[in-house]
Each structure stands twice: as structure tokens, then as C-alpha cells.
Coordinates of C-alpha atoms and ligand atoms in Angstrom, one line a residue:
Chain A
M136 CA -83.6 26.2 -12.7
S137 CA -80.8 27.7 -13.8
D138 CA -80.9 31.7 -13.4
A139 CA -78.2 32.3 -15.9
S140 CA -79.7 34.8 -18.0
K141 CA -82.4 36.6 -15.6
P142 CA -81.8 40.6 -16.5
A143 CA -79.0 43.0 -14.4
S144 CA -82.0 42.9 -11.4
E145 CA -81.1 39.8 -10.1
F146 CA -77.2 39.9 -9.4
G147 CA -75.0 40.1 -6.5
L148 CA -75.9 40.1 -4.3
S149 CA -79.2 40.9 -3.9
G150 CA -80.2 37.7 -4.8
M151 CA -80.5 37.3 -0.8
I152 CA -83.0 38.7 -1.4
P153 CA -86.8 36.1 -1.5
A154 CA -88.6 37.6 -4.6
G155 CA -86.5 35.4 -7.8
V156 CA -84.4 33.0 -5.5
S157 CA -84.4 29.6 -7.3
L158 CA -86.0 27.6 -4.3
H159 CA -82.2 25.7 -3.5
R160 CA -81.4 29.1 -2.3
L161 CA -84.3 29.3 -0.4
S162 CA -83.7 26.2 1.6
A163 CA -80.4 26.7 1.9
L164 CA -81.5 30.3 2.9
L165 CA -83.8 28.8 5.5
T166 CA -81.0 26.3 6.6
L167 CA -79.4 28.8 7.6
C168 CA -81.6 30.9 9.7
L169 CA -82.9 27.7 11.7
L170 CA -79.1 27.0 12.0
I171 CA -78.3 30.0 14.0
A172 CA -81.3 29.9 15.6
G173 CA -80.3 27.2 17.1
F174 CA -77.1 27.6 17.5
A175 CA -77.6 30.9 20.1
L176 CA -80.6 29.2 21.9
S177 CA -78.6 26.2 23.0
S178 CA -75.2 28.6 23.8
P179 CA -75.7 32.6 24.9
A180 CA -71.9 32.8 23.5
F181 CA -73.2 32.2 20.1
F182 CA -74.7 35.9 19.9
S183 CA -71.4 37.8 21.2
I184 CA -70.4 40.6 18.7
N185 CA -66.5 38.4 18.4
N186 CA -67.9 34.7 18.0
G187 CA -69.7 37.1 14.9
L188 CA -66.1 38.3 14.4
T189 CA -65.1 35.1 14.1
I190 CA -67.3 33.3 11.8
L191 CA -66.7 36.4 9.8
L192 CA -63.2 35.8 9.6
Q193 CA -63.5 31.6 9.0
T194 CA -66.8 32.6 6.4
S195 CA -64.5 34.2 4.0
V196 CA -62.3 32.1 4.1
I197 CA -64.2 29.3 3.1
G198 CA -66.0 31.9 0.7
L199 CA -63.5 32.1 -1.2
L200 CA -62.3 29.0 -1.8
G201 CA -66.8 28.8 -2.5
I202 CA -66.2 31.2 -5.2
G203 CA -63.2 29.4 -7.1
M204 CA -64.5 26.6 -6.7
T205 CA -68.3 28.0 -8.0
L206 CA -66.4 28.9 -11.4
V207 CA -64.7 25.7 -12.3
I208 CA -68.1 23.5 -11.1
V209 CA -70.0 25.3 -13.5
T210 CA -67.8 24.6 -16.3
G211 CA -68.4 21.6 -14.6
G212 CA -65.2 20.3 -13.4
I213 CA -63.8 19.8 -10.2
D214 CA -60.2 21.8 -8.1
L215 CA -59.0 20.1 -5.6
S216 CA -56.1 21.8 -4.9
V217 CA -57.0 24.6 -3.3
G218 CA -56.2 23.4 -0.3
S219 CA -53.1 23.0 -0.8
V220 CA -52.7 26.0 -3.0
L221 CA -54.2 28.4 -0.6
A222 CA -50.9 27.3 1.9
L223 CA -48.0 27.6 -1.3
S224 CA -49.5 31.5 -1.6
G225 CA -49.4 32.0 2.3
V226 CA -45.9 30.3 1.7
V227 CA -45.1 32.2 -1.3
S228 CA -46.3 35.8 0.7
A229 CA -44.6 35.8 3.7
M230 CA -41.2 34.2 1.8
A231 CA -41.5 37.2 -0.2
V232 CA -41.9 39.0 3.1
K233 CA -39.5 38.0 5.2
A234 CA -36.3 38.4 1.8
G235 CA -37.3 42.0 3.0
V236 CA -40.2 42.4 0.3
P237 CA -43.1 45.1 1.1
V238 CA -46.2 43.6 2.2
V239 CA -48.6 44.5 -0.5
P240 CA -46.3 43.0 -3.5
A241 CA -46.0 39.9 -0.7
M242 CA -48.6 39.6 -0.9
G243 CA -49.9 40.4 -4.8
A244 CA -46.9 37.2 -5.6
G245 CA -48.4 34.4 -2.8
V246 CA -52.0 35.3 -5.3
A247 CA -49.6 35.2 -8.5
A248 CA -48.5 32.4 -7.2
G249 CA -52.0 30.6 -6.1
A250 CA -52.6 31.7 -10.1
A251 CA -50.2 29.6 -11.7
C252 CA -51.1 27.3 -9.9
G253 CA -54.7 27.5 -10.7
A254 CA -53.5 28.2 -14.6
F255 CA -52.1 24.8 -14.4
N256 CA -54.4 22.9 -13.7
G257 CA -56.6 24.9 -16.8
L258 CA -53.6 23.5 -18.8
V259 CA -52.8 20.3 -17.4
I260 CA -57.0 19.9 -18.0
T261 CA -57.4 21.5 -22.2
K262 CA -54.6 20.5 -23.0
L263 CA -53.6 17.3 -22.7
R264 CA -56.3 16.2 -22.2
I265 CA -56.5 15.7 -18.7
P266 CA -59.9 14.8 -16.4
P267 CA -60.0 17.3 -13.2
F268 CA -60.7 15.2 -10.0
V269 CA -57.4 13.6 -11.2
A270 CA -55.3 17.0 -12.6
T271 CA -56.0 19.0 -9.7
L272 CA -55.7 15.7 -6.8
G273 CA -52.1 16.4 -8.6
M274 CA -52.0 19.7 -8.0
M275 CA -53.2 19.3 -4.6
L276 CA -49.9 16.7 -3.9
I277 CA -47.5 19.5 -5.7
A278 CA -48.6 22.4 -3.9
R279 CA -48.6 20.6 -0.6
G280 CA -45.0 18.9 -1.1
L281 CA -44.0 22.1 -2.2
A282 CA -45.0 24.4 0.3
L283 CA -43.5 22.0 3.2
Q284 CA -40.4 21.5 0.9
L285 CA -39.8 25.6 1.0
T286 CA -40.5 25.7 4.5
G287 CA -39.1 22.4 5.7
A288 CA -42.3 21.7 7.2
I289 CA -42.3 24.8 9.6
P290 CA -44.2 27.5 10.0
I291 CA -42.5 31.2 9.1
S292 CA -43.3 33.8 11.9
G293 CA -42.0 37.0 13.0
L294 CA -43.5 38.6 10.0
G295 CA -44.1 42.2 12.2
E296 CA -47.5 44.1 12.3
A297 CA -47.7 45.0 9.0
F298 CA -48.6 41.0 7.7
G299 CA -51.5 40.9 9.6
L300 CA -53.4 44.0 9.2
L301 CA -55.5 42.3 6.1
G302 CA -56.2 39.2 9.0
N303 CA -57.0 41.2 11.9
G304 CA -57.4 44.7 10.9
A305 CA -61.6 46.2 9.9
L306 CA -63.0 48.8 8.5
F307 CA -64.4 51.7 11.9
R308 CA -63.0 50.3 13.9
V309 CA -63.3 52.5 17.3
V310 CA -60.6 52.5 20.0
E311 CA -60.1 54.8 23.7
M312 CA -57.1 54.4 25.2
R313 CA -57.4 53.2 29.3
P314 CA -56.1 55.1 31.6
N315 CA -53.5 52.1 31.9
G316 CA -52.3 52.2 29.0
F317 CA -54.2 49.2 28.0
P318 CA -57.2 49.1 24.9
N319 CA -60.4 49.7 24.3
V320 CA -62.2 48.0 22.5
I321 CA -65.9 50.2 21.5
F322 CA -67.2 49.6 18.4
P323 CA -64.7 46.7 17.3
G324 CA -65.6 47.5 13.6
I325 CA -65.6 45.7 10.1
P326 CA -63.0 43.4 9.7
Y327 CA -61.2 43.5 6.4
P328 CA -62.0 39.9 5.4
A329 CA -65.4 40.3 5.6
I330 CA -65.5 43.8 2.9
L331 CA -63.3 40.9 0.5
L332 CA -65.5 38.4 0.7
L333 CA -67.9 41.4 0.8
I334 CA -66.2 42.9 -2.5
V335 CA -64.6 39.7 -4.3
A336 CA -68.3 38.0 -4.6
V337 CA -70.1 41.4 -5.4
A338 CA -67.0 41.1 -8.4
V339 CA -67.5 37.3 -9.6
A340 CA -71.1 37.5 -9.4
Y341 CA -70.9 40.8 -12.0
L342 CA -68.5 38.5 -13.8
L343 CA -71.0 36.1 -14.0
R344 CA -74.5 37.5 -14.2
R345 CA -72.9 40.1 -16.9
R346 CA -69.6 39.4 -19.0
Q347 CA -69.0 36.9 -22.1
I348 CA -67.0 35.0 -19.8
G349 CA -69.2 34.6 -17.7
R350 CA -71.9 33.3 -20.3
H351 CA -69.4 30.8 -21.3
I352 CA -68.4 28.9 -17.6
F353 CA -72.4 28.5 -17.9
A354 CA -72.4 27.7 -21.7
T355 CA -69.0 25.4 -21.6
G356 CA -70.6 23.8 -18.5
S357 CA -74.4 22.8 -20.2
N358 CA -73.2 21.4 -22.2
E359 CA -69.2 22.2 -23.9
E360 CA -69.6 20.4 -27.3
A361 CA -72.6 22.8 -27.6
A362 CA -70.2 25.7 -26.6
R363 CA -68.0 25.0 -28.8
L364 CA -69.2 24.2 -32.1
S365 CA -71.1 27.4 -31.2
G366 CA -68.1 28.7 -31.3
V367 CA -66.7 29.7 -27.5
R368 CA -63.5 29.1 -26.9
V369 CA -64.3 26.0 -24.4
D370 CA -60.2 26.4 -23.7
R371 CA -60.2 29.2 -22.7
T372 CA -62.9 29.8 -20.8
K373 CA -62.2 26.9 -18.3
L374 CA -58.1 27.7 -18.1
Y375 CA -59.9 31.2 -16.5
A376 CA -62.2 29.4 -14.0
Y377 CA -58.7 27.4 -12.8
T378 CA -56.8 30.6 -13.1
M379 CA -59.4 31.9 -11.0
S380 CA -59.4 30.0 -8.1
G381 CA -55.8 29.1 -7.8
A382 CA -56.1 33.3 -7.7
L383 CA -59.0 32.9 -5.2
A384 CA -57.6 30.4 -3.4
G385 CA -54.4 32.1 -2.8
L386 CA -56.3 35.3 -1.4
A387 CA -57.7 33.4 1.4
G388 CA -54.0 31.1 1.9
N389 CA -53.5 35.3 2.7
V390 CA -55.4 36.2 5.3
L391 CA -55.6 33.5 6.5
M392 CA -51.7 33.4 7.5
S393 CA -52.4 37.4 8.2
R394 CA -54.4 36.2 10.0
L395 CA -52.5 33.9 12.4
I396 CA -49.2 36.7 11.1
T397 CA -47.7 33.0 10.4
A398 CA -47.0 30.7 7.6
Q399 CA -48.1 28.1 8.3
P400 CA -47.2 25.7 5.1
S401 CA -50.2 23.2 7.2
E402 CA -52.1 24.8 7.1
G403 CA -55.9 24.5 4.6
V404 CA -55.7 21.2 5.0
M405 CA -58.9 18.9 3.4
A406 CA -60.6 22.8 3.0
E407 CA -61.4 22.2 -1.0
L408 CA -63.5 19.7 0.8
D409 CA -65.3 23.0 2.3
A410 CA -65.9 25.1 -0.3
I411 CA -67.4 22.7 -2.3
A412 CA -69.6 21.8 0.1
A413 CA -70.7 25.2 0.2
A414 CA -71.2 25.7 -3.3
V415 CA -72.8 22.5 -3.1
I416 CA -74.6 23.5 -1.2
G417 CA -76.0 26.7 -2.4
G418 CA -76.8 24.9 -5.0
A419 CA -74.1 24.4 -7.7
S420 CA -74.2 21.1 -9.9
L421 CA -71.5 18.8 -10.1
S422 CA -72.5 17.9 -13.3
G423 CA -72.4 22.0 -14.3
G424 CA -74.4 24.8 -15.8
V425 CA -75.7 25.6 -11.9
G426 CA -74.4 27.7 -9.0
T427 CA -75.0 31.1 -7.8
I428 CA -71.9 33.0 -5.8
S429 CA -75.2 34.2 -3.5
G430 CA -76.6 30.4 -3.0
T431 CA -72.7 29.7 -2.3
M432 CA -72.2 32.4 -0.3
I433 CA -75.1 31.0 1.8
G434 CA -73.4 27.7 1.7
A435 CA -70.2 29.2 2.5
F436 CA -71.6 30.8 6.1
I437 CA -73.7 27.6 6.8
I438 CA -70.4 25.9 7.2
G439 CA -68.9 28.1 8.7
I440 CA -71.6 29.2 10.9
L441 CA -72.2 25.0 11.3
R442 CA -68.3 24.3 12.6
N443 CA -68.5 27.9 15.0
G444 CA -71.8 26.5 16.6
L445 CA -70.9 23.1 17.1
N446 CA -67.4 24.2 18.8
M447 CA -69.4 26.6 21.1
A448 CA -71.3 23.2 21.8
G449 CA -68.6 21.6 22.8
V450 CA -68.8 19.1 20.2
S451 CA -65.9 17.7 19.4
A452 CA -64.1 17.8 16.0
F453 CA -65.4 14.2 15.1
I454 CA -68.0 14.6 15.2
Q455 CA -68.4 18.6 13.6
Q456 CA -67.4 15.8 10.6
I457 CA -69.5 13.7 10.9
V458 CA -72.4 16.1 10.8
I459 CA -71.1 17.5 7.8
G460 CA -70.2 14.6 5.6
F461 CA -74.2 14.6 6.4
V462 CA -75.1 18.6 5.4
V463 CA -73.1 17.2 2.6
I464 CA -75.1 14.6 1.3
G465 CA -78.1 16.5 2.4
A466 CA -77.8 18.8 -0.1
V467 CA -76.9 17.1 -3.1
W468 CA -80.0 14.8 -2.9
I469 CA -82.8 17.6 -2.5
D470 CA -80.6 19.1 -5.3
Q471 CA -81.7 15.7 -6.7
I472 CA -84.9 15.9 -5.6
R473 CA -85.1 19.3 -6.8
N474 CA -84.0 18.2 -10.8
R475 CA -85.7 15.4 -10.9
P476 CA -89.0 15.9 -14.1
Chain B
M41 CA -69.4 28.9 -64.9
S42 CA -67.4 32.2 -65.1
A43 CA -67.5 33.4 -60.6
A44 CA -65.8 31.0 -58.3
P45 CA -68.1 28.5 -56.4
L46 CA -69.3 29.5 -53.2
V47 CA -67.7 26.8 -51.1
E48 CA -65.1 24.0 -52.9
M49 CA -65.0 21.0 -51.6
I50 CA -62.0 18.8 -53.7
G51 CA -60.6 15.1 -53.0
I52 CA -61.4 15.2 -48.6
E53 CA -61.0 12.7 -46.9
K54 CA -61.7 11.8 -42.9
H55 CA -60.7 8.5 -41.5
F56 CA -61.7 7.2 -37.3
G57 CA -59.1 4.2 -37.6
G58 CA -60.2 1.2 -39.8
I59 CA -63.3 3.3 -40.7
R60 CA -63.4 6.2 -43.7
A61 CA -65.9 7.8 -42.9
V62 CA -66.3 10.5 -45.9
D63 CA -63.9 9.2 -48.7
G64 CA -61.7 11.4 -51.6
V65 CA -65.3 13.8 -51.8
S66 CA -65.6 16.4 -54.1
I67 CA -68.4 18.9 -54.0
D68 CA -69.5 22.4 -55.2
L69 CA -71.6 24.4 -54.1
H70 CA -72.7 27.6 -55.3
R71 CA -74.9 30.9 -54.5
G72 CA -79.0 30.9 -54.7
E73 CA -78.1 26.9 -54.9
V74 CA -79.4 24.3 -52.1
V75 CA -77.8 21.2 -53.1
G76 CA -79.2 18.3 -51.3
L77 CA -77.1 15.9 -49.8
L78 CA -78.6 12.1 -49.6
G79 CA -77.4 9.1 -48.2
H80 CA -77.8 6.3 -45.5
N81 CA -77.2 6.4 -41.7
G82 CA -73.9 6.6 -41.2
A83 CA -73.0 7.3 -44.9
G84 CA -70.7 10.4 -44.3
K85 CA -72.7 13.5 -44.7
S86 CA -72.5 14.9 -40.8
C87 CA -68.9 14.0 -41.3
L88 CA -68.8 16.3 -44.5
M89 CA -70.4 19.5 -43.3
R90 CA -68.8 19.3 -40.0
I91 CA -65.4 19.4 -42.1
L92 CA -67.0 22.7 -43.8
S93 CA -68.5 24.0 -40.4
G94 CA -64.7 24.0 -38.9
A95 CA -66.5 21.7 -36.7
M96 CA -64.0 18.4 -37.2
A97 CA -60.4 18.8 -38.8
P98 CA -60.3 16.4 -42.9
S99 CA -58.3 14.0 -42.3
G100 CA -57.4 14.9 -46.4
G101 CA -58.4 17.3 -48.8
E102 CA -58.2 21.4 -50.1
I103 CA -61.5 23.2 -48.9
R104 CA -61.8 26.2 -51.2
I105 CA -64.0 29.7 -50.6
M106 CA -64.7 31.3 -52.8
G107 CA -61.6 29.9 -54.1
E108 CA -59.1 30.7 -51.9
P109 CA -58.0 27.9 -50.3
V110 CA -59.2 28.2 -45.8
S111 CA -58.1 25.2 -43.5
F112 CA -60.6 27.1 -40.6
T113 CA -59.3 25.2 -36.4
E114 CA -63.1 25.2 -34.7
P115 CA -66.3 27.0 -35.7
N116 CA -65.9 30.3 -35.4
D117 CA -62.7 30.7 -38.5
A118 CA -65.6 29.3 -40.4
R119 CA -68.7 31.8 -39.0
E120 CA -66.7 34.4 -40.8
A121 CA -66.0 33.5 -43.8
G122 CA -70.7 33.3 -43.2
I123 CA -70.5 29.4 -43.0
E124 CA -73.2 29.1 -40.5
T125 CA -74.5 26.3 -39.5
I126 CA -78.0 23.9 -37.9
Y127 CA -76.2 20.7 -36.0
Q128 CA -78.0 17.5 -36.6
T129 CA -77.7 17.8 -32.6
L130 CA -79.0 21.5 -32.3
A131 CA -76.0 22.2 -30.3
L132 CA -77.8 24.6 -27.7
A133 CA -76.8 24.9 -24.3
D134 CA -79.6 23.3 -22.5
H135 CA -79.5 25.8 -19.1
L136 CA -79.7 28.6 -20.9
D137 CA -82.4 30.1 -22.7
A138 CA -83.0 31.5 -25.8
P139 CA -82.2 34.5 -26.4
A140 CA -78.6 33.6 -24.4
N141 CA -78.2 30.6 -27.3
L142 CA -78.9 32.9 -30.3
F143 CA -76.1 34.7 -29.2
L144 CA -73.6 32.0 -28.1
G145 CA -70.7 33.1 -28.6
R146 CA -71.6 36.3 -30.4
E147 CA -73.3 38.2 -27.0
L148 CA -74.9 41.9 -27.7
K149 CA -73.0 44.4 -25.2
T150 CA -73.4 47.5 -24.2
R151 CA -71.0 50.3 -24.7
F152 CA -69.6 49.3 -21.8
G153 CA -68.5 45.8 -22.7
N154 CA -71.3 43.6 -20.4
L155 CA -74.1 41.3 -22.1
D156 CA -76.7 42.9 -23.4
D157 CA -80.0 40.5 -22.5
R158 CA -82.2 42.9 -23.3
A159 CA -81.4 44.1 -27.2
M160 CA -80.8 40.3 -27.1
L161 CA -84.3 39.4 -26.0
K162 CA -86.1 42.1 -28.4
A163 CA -83.5 40.1 -31.2
A164 CA -84.6 37.1 -30.4
R165 CA -88.0 36.8 -30.6
E166 CA -88.1 39.1 -33.3
V167 CA -86.2 36.1 -35.5
L168 CA -87.5 34.1 -33.3
A169 CA -91.2 34.7 -34.4
R170 CA -90.3 35.3 -37.8
L171 CA -90.1 30.5 -37.4
N172 CA -92.9 30.4 -34.8
P173 CA -95.3 32.5 -33.9
N174 CA -96.3 31.3 -31.3
F175 CA -92.7 31.3 -29.6
K176 CA -93.7 32.5 -26.4
N177 CA -91.4 30.8 -23.4
L178 CA -88.1 33.0 -24.3
G179 CA -86.6 32.8 -20.7
D180 CA -87.6 29.5 -20.3
P181 CA -84.0 27.3 -20.1
V182 CA -84.4 25.3 -22.8
S183 CA -84.0 21.6 -21.7
S184 CA -87.9 22.9 -20.9
L185 CA -88.6 23.3 -24.2
S186 CA -89.9 20.7 -27.1
G187 CA -88.3 19.3 -29.4
G188 CA -89.5 21.5 -32.2
Q189 CA -88.9 24.8 -30.2
R190 CA -85.3 23.8 -30.1
Q191 CA -85.3 23.5 -33.1
V192 CA -86.2 26.6 -34.4
I193 CA -83.8 27.3 -32.1
A194 CA -80.9 26.4 -34.1
I195 CA -82.2 27.4 -37.0
A196 CA -82.8 31.6 -36.1
R197 CA -79.8 31.1 -34.7
A198 CA -78.2 30.4 -38.2
I199 CA -79.6 32.5 -40.5
Y200 CA -79.4 35.4 -37.9
F201 CA -76.5 36.7 -38.6
D202 CA -74.5 37.2 -42.2
T203 CA -74.6 34.5 -44.1
K204 CA -73.6 33.6 -46.8
V205 CA -73.5 29.5 -46.7
L206 CA -75.9 27.5 -45.1
I207 CA -75.3 23.6 -44.0
M208 CA -78.5 22.6 -42.5
D209 CA -78.3 18.2 -41.5
E210 CA -81.8 17.2 -40.8
P211 CA -83.2 21.0 -39.6
T212 CA -87.2 19.4 -40.2
A213 CA -86.1 16.1 -38.3
A214 CA -88.2 17.2 -34.5
L215 CA -90.5 19.9 -36.7
G216 CA -94.2 19.6 -37.2
P217 CA -96.3 19.6 -41.1
S218 CA -96.5 23.6 -40.2
E219 CA -92.8 24.3 -39.3
T220 CA -91.7 22.3 -42.1
A221 CA -93.3 24.6 -44.3
M222 CA -91.8 27.5 -42.7
V223 CA -88.5 26.3 -43.0
A224 CA -89.0 25.0 -46.3
G225 CA -89.8 29.1 -47.9
L226 CA -87.1 29.7 -45.4
I227 CA -85.0 28.5 -47.7
K228 CA -86.6 29.6 -50.8
E229 CA -86.4 32.8 -49.3
L230 CA -82.9 32.5 -47.9
R231 CA -82.2 30.9 -52.2
A232 CA -83.9 34.2 -53.1
E233 CA -81.0 36.3 -51.1
G234 CA -78.3 34.8 -53.2
I235 CA -77.3 32.1 -50.5
G236 CA -76.3 28.7 -50.8
I237 CA -77.5 26.2 -49.0
F238 CA -76.7 22.6 -48.3
L239 CA -79.8 20.2 -47.4
V240 CA -79.0 17.1 -45.6
S241 CA -82.1 15.3 -45.3
H242 CA -83.8 12.4 -45.4
D243 CA -87.4 13.5 -46.8
M244 CA -87.1 13.1 -51.2
H245 CA -90.1 14.6 -51.0
D246 CA -88.7 17.9 -49.2
V247 CA -85.7 17.7 -51.4
F248 CA -86.9 17.7 -54.3
E249 CA -89.3 20.6 -53.4
L250 CA -87.0 22.5 -52.8
C251 CA -83.1 21.6 -54.2
D252 CA -81.8 22.5 -57.1
R253 CA -79.1 19.5 -57.2
V254 CA -79.1 16.6 -54.8
V255 CA -75.3 14.6 -54.5
V256 CA -75.8 10.7 -52.7
M257 CA -72.8 9.7 -50.3
N258 CA -72.7 6.0 -50.3
K259 CA -70.0 4.3 -47.6
G260 CA -68.4 7.6 -47.2
R261 CA -68.6 8.2 -51.2
L262 CA -69.7 10.3 -53.5
V263 CA -71.4 8.0 -55.9
G264 CA -73.8 10.3 -58.2
S265 CA -74.5 14.1 -58.1
H266 CA -77.2 16.0 -60.3
A267 CA -79.8 17.8 -61.6
I268 CA -83.1 18.3 -60.4
D269 CA -84.6 17.7 -63.5
E270 CA -82.2 14.9 -64.5
V271 CA -83.0 12.0 -61.9
T272 CA -86.3 10.6 -60.4
K273 CA -87.1 9.4 -56.5
D274 CA -87.0 6.0 -57.5
D275 CA -82.6 6.9 -59.3
V276 CA -82.1 8.0 -56.3
L277 CA -83.2 5.9 -53.6
S278 CA -81.5 3.7 -55.7
L279 CA -77.7 5.4 -55.7
I280 CA -78.5 5.9 -51.3
V281 CA -79.1 2.3 -51.1
K282 CA -77.5 0.5 -53.6
G283 CA -74.5 3.4 -54.1
E284 CA -75.6 3.5 -58.3
L285 CA -78.7 3.8 -61.0
P286 CA -81.1 2.1 -61.8
A287 CA -79.3 -0.6 -64.5
D288 CA -82.0 1.3 -67.4
W289 CA -79.7 4.6 -66.7
S290 CA -77.3 5.2 -69.9
A291 CA -74.0 5.4 -68.6
R292 CA -72.5 8.4 -69.9
N293 CA -74.5 10.3 -67.6
L294 CA -73.6 8.7 -65.1
T295 CA -69.3 9.1 -66.3
Q296 CA -69.9 12.8 -66.7
A297 CA -71.5 13.5 -63.7
A298 CA -68.5 12.3 -61.7
Q299 CA -66.2 13.6 -63.5
H300 CA -67.9 17.6 -63.3
A301 CA -67.7 16.5 -59.5
Ligands
ATP748 N1 -66.0 11.4 -33.3 C1 -66.5 10.7 -34.5 N2 -65.7 9.1 -33.9 C2 -65.6 7.5 -34.6 N3 -66.4 7.5 -36.0 C3 -67.3 8.2 -36.0 C4 -67.4 9.6 -35.5 N4 -68.4 10.3 -36.8 C5 -68.3 9.4 -37.0 N5 -68.0 8.0 -36.9 C6 -68.7 7.1 -38.1 O1 -69.0 8.1 -39.2 C7 -69.3 7.6 -40.0 C8 -70.6 8.7 -40.9 O2 -71.3 9.5 -39.7 P1 -71.8 10.2 -40.2 O3 -72.2 10.7 -38.7 O4 -71.6 11.4 -40.8 O5 -73.6 9.6 -41.1 P2 -74.5 10.9 -42.1 O6 -74.7 10.7 -42.7 O7 -74.3 12.1 -40.9 O8 -76.2 8.8 -41.2 P3 -77.3 10.2 -40.9 O9 -78.4 10.6 -40.9 O10 -78.1 8.1 -39.6 O11 -77.4 11.4 -40.0 C9 -69.8 6.3 -39.6 O12 -70.4 4.5 -39.0 C10 -70.3 6.3 -38.0 O13 -69.7 5.9 -36.8
MG749 MG1 -75.9 13.2 -40.4

């Protein structure tokens, strides 16, 4: 069931509370708990604070991409370009920093570059009537090519401490100086990427539930022709969704590159698949009209924890791909069963 | 006629490749008038109505609303001119509930620009109760409603707003007898309020009960426009099927009507 039009009480992260949560999200939440329990039993290091932080950081990138992807999927589309746009945005930010622009406007430029890529996707899809799959596949190559061309395929490093703050900093971090001069972290704090993810998730959930544009995004994905006849500006709605997806990919790119303090033009290959998987696991329907931000957040954590836990358990990257492939198929299969009349 | 008609469609054309779906059709509609639009399947009735509601761009011809030439590029333009449409396909977003569909594209908002779901629910409850007192499941996505309930939502959406012209493309196709009677009553009410109505229907009984005038299309062309007391059901049937009146009908009447249209 889509609860696109449920009252205010049920938007944002409050949707993670079982009451009123759809069956799909409940099963996803259960899967998440099982995963955590399983990995905790198999590896004691899994439950350490440090590993928790790693998971949060990994998930924040998947989560940001997944939120944008959810908007696009709810309109009935798909955005295959987010992994490449992520790289291009990081590269643009880094080049701006290298050119002497202060960090904050430089990162703003990176996010704007992402939004521009998204807007280009939206225009190609609505004006040229090219199917989203093809249009964003084109952008996937264009953005990756641009990122590699601009950098000559060489990572940009030496970006300075300020550039690393977004990805490595934390709120309420308590650090004490040891007598030997090395810092001792008493409380690691809440990483900025996690805070950023929370803010974006709440903001977009609010947008989807409480604002007209959100209603129109659902209507467009539900029945595009009906939405058009009802006076919804379908093209503008799609343009909005793709631009948001591009901007959020840009934001994710900046988080990632900031964490590495290096702009890697080859970063984020296949990240779009993680984002799609997060949205689908969270209950978004690839045929449009259905999806929630809280669901996508659960999906992002499932993917993030799965990757991390398998890593910790020493499972090879190849096997990880196989596992995640099966998880995605399983999630869509559950969706199919759920929708059977 | 003193006042300009509510709607004048003059020489409307719509071509799909070689097919002439609408072929030089001219019709008009006055205040407080119900005009029945009839024709065989594929005669071009829906196309003509979709052109008036801004959902389809005409290949040629002119539309005037109260004497003013207009050009609708999207359904919003027609809505702003006071033209509301009940589409044959209903045009509902399946995953949204009844209030969301009713206000789709014209959502009520709170002071802060948020969706005012409470106000929309309240208004929806009232207008739906007017059409079907048994309408309860307002919070369900409309995909889970019955065909008749869906049709009631589409009708409610068209009459809720400030309407001057109402286009009803087979509005009772999925309705039960009591709901059909309700819609008939509604049409009479709206006519009394001075609203002009185009009623597309295959139901001869409804047409003769409700309409002031019948207009018949055949293969995209207008083949007759008659005051309802000028013709019998058989005459209309003949127009629909053969595209002409029975042979014993005086030809003078027909040419007069064609000139009028
Ligand atoms: N989008 C379209 N593309 C191509 N041809 C179309 C399109 N829409 C309608 N037509 C054609 O135009 C003609 C008129 O169709 P229309 O829907 O107006 O018929 P109608 O009179 O409403 O019929 P019905 O009583 O079955 O509703 C048909 O021959 C149809 O095939
Ligand atoms: Mg029709």
C-alpha cells in the first residue's frame, strides 16, 4: 500500500516506528535487525564504535544517493548516472579548491555541477522524450568521461584539512591530549555525514509528504497521463526529481571525496546500483507511484551493513556482489508477491 | 442570440497520420444548456472533447469562450477558463486516495504552503457524500475502489471547482441505477445554475431525458445538430448509424441545422 497521502503524523523518520509502517518496510526492518544480530555474533569487532562509524559513513553515501533515486523512481523513472555524477562533482569541488576558491563555495560548485547533470537528464527525458534508462545511461558515460578528462585520470590530492572536515569531522567529538602529544579520542561524536544524511532524509520526506511537489511526484509516477489531465505539470515535476537526484549525488560525492581528502575521478562506479537497491529494498516500486524515504533509509543501512559485515567476515568482494545481487532480486520478488491481487 | 455562446468550436480538425478523427466540426454551447454528443464508437467524440479541455492539440480550427478566441496548450489553460472535464478514462492517479485525486493539481495549502490534507479530506467527504452517501473509504488508494466509486471521484472533481462548462465523457458508464439517477439529478441542478454541459453518451434514454439539443458525429464529421423535440430516437439512431436522417425527413430541416452549426 502506498501511504502517499497519509496525514502528517507519519512522515520522516517517525515512519521507522512500526505503527502504521507498511508490511514491506517492516520486513526490511526485520531483515536489518537479523543482519546486525548475525554479523555481531560472527565477528566481535562488528559491534565496535569504530566499525559503527565506518558503517555510518558508508551508509551516508548510499543513503544520499538512495534518497535522490527514490524521488526519481517514484516518478516512474530511473537514474543510472548518479555514480558518475558523484565523481564529477567531487572533481569539480576539488578543482575549485585548487583554483583558490574557499572550501564551502567550492563544494557548493560541486553540488551545483551535480544538479546541472541532473537537470540535463531531466531535460533530455522530458523535451527529447528519451526514456530515462537511455538518457541517464548517456549521462553516466558523459559525467564519467568529463571527470576523467578534467583530471587526466589522476586523483587530485593535497586539498587541505578544511576539505576533509565534511567527511571526517564530527559533532560533539571529545578529544583529550595525551602527555606524549598524541590525541586520545574519548567520545568519537556524531560524524557530519551522518548528520547530513539525517537532515536530507527528513527534509525530503517532508517534501514528499507535505508539499505539493511531493504529491505531484507520486501522481506522475502513478499515472502520468492522469496527472497531466489533472493539471500537474508532469515535465516540470520530472525535471525537479532528476535535478534533486543529481544534486544529492553531488552532495554524496563531496562527502566521499572529503573523507578521502582526495578527488578520485574513478570513484563511485556502480554506486547507482547500490542506490537503486536501497530504494527497492525499502519498498519503492520500479513501476512508479510507490516509495518512502524511511524505507530507503532502511534499505541503505541493509546494503551498508551487508557490505561491511561481509568485509569483516572476510568474504571476498566478488562473493559480496553475488550476495547483494540475490538480496535485490529477493526484495523485488517480495514486492511482486505483495502487489499480487 | 444576444450574448455570445459559452463555447464555440469552429471548423475543428484533428488528424492522426491519415486518419481524420475530427473533420471540420463546428459546435456551440450556451449557458444552462445540455448538449448531447452522440456517435458510433470511434466517431471522434472524445477527441473533440479532449481538444476543448486542452488535453489534445487540434490540427486546425478555432475555439472561442464567451466570444473570446482562446488557445489551450495544456489542461490547466482550459480549467482556468472554467472548463472542467470528466474523462472517459477517468484520469485518476491509482496510488493516491480520493481527496488527493480530487484536488490533484489544485491542492489546498496551509498558511505555510504545506498540503492541507485535513481540509481536503473534509471537502472531499462533503462533495462525495452529495453523489454517493455510502462513500466511506476515503483514505484508500483509488486503485482499491470499485469502478463506480472511481467514477464518482472523477465527477466530484469536475463539479467541485468553479465551473462554467462541464464536459462529461460517458460519465455513467460504470454506475449503478441509483448513482446514475443521482448524476441525472446533478446535471439538472447544474443546468439550473447556468452551467453549460456537453454530455457524451451512448444511452439514448439519458440523452432524451437530459439534453436540450443533440449533436451527432459520424466518422469524424458532424452530421446533425437538432433541438431534442425536433427528433425522435429513431432519427438520432439513423444519424448515428448511417450519418443521415431517415429518407422521409424533410431535407429543408437538415440543411437549416447544418447552416446553424
Ligand atoms: N492518440 C491517438 N492516436 C491515434 N489515433 C487516435 C488517438 N486517439 C483517437 N484516435 C482515433 O481517433 C478516432 C476517434 O476516437 P475517439 O476516441 O474520439 O472516439 P469516440 O467517438 O470517443 O469513441 P467511443 O464511443 O468508443 O468512446 C478513432 O478512430 C481513434 O482510433
Ligand atoms: Mg470516447
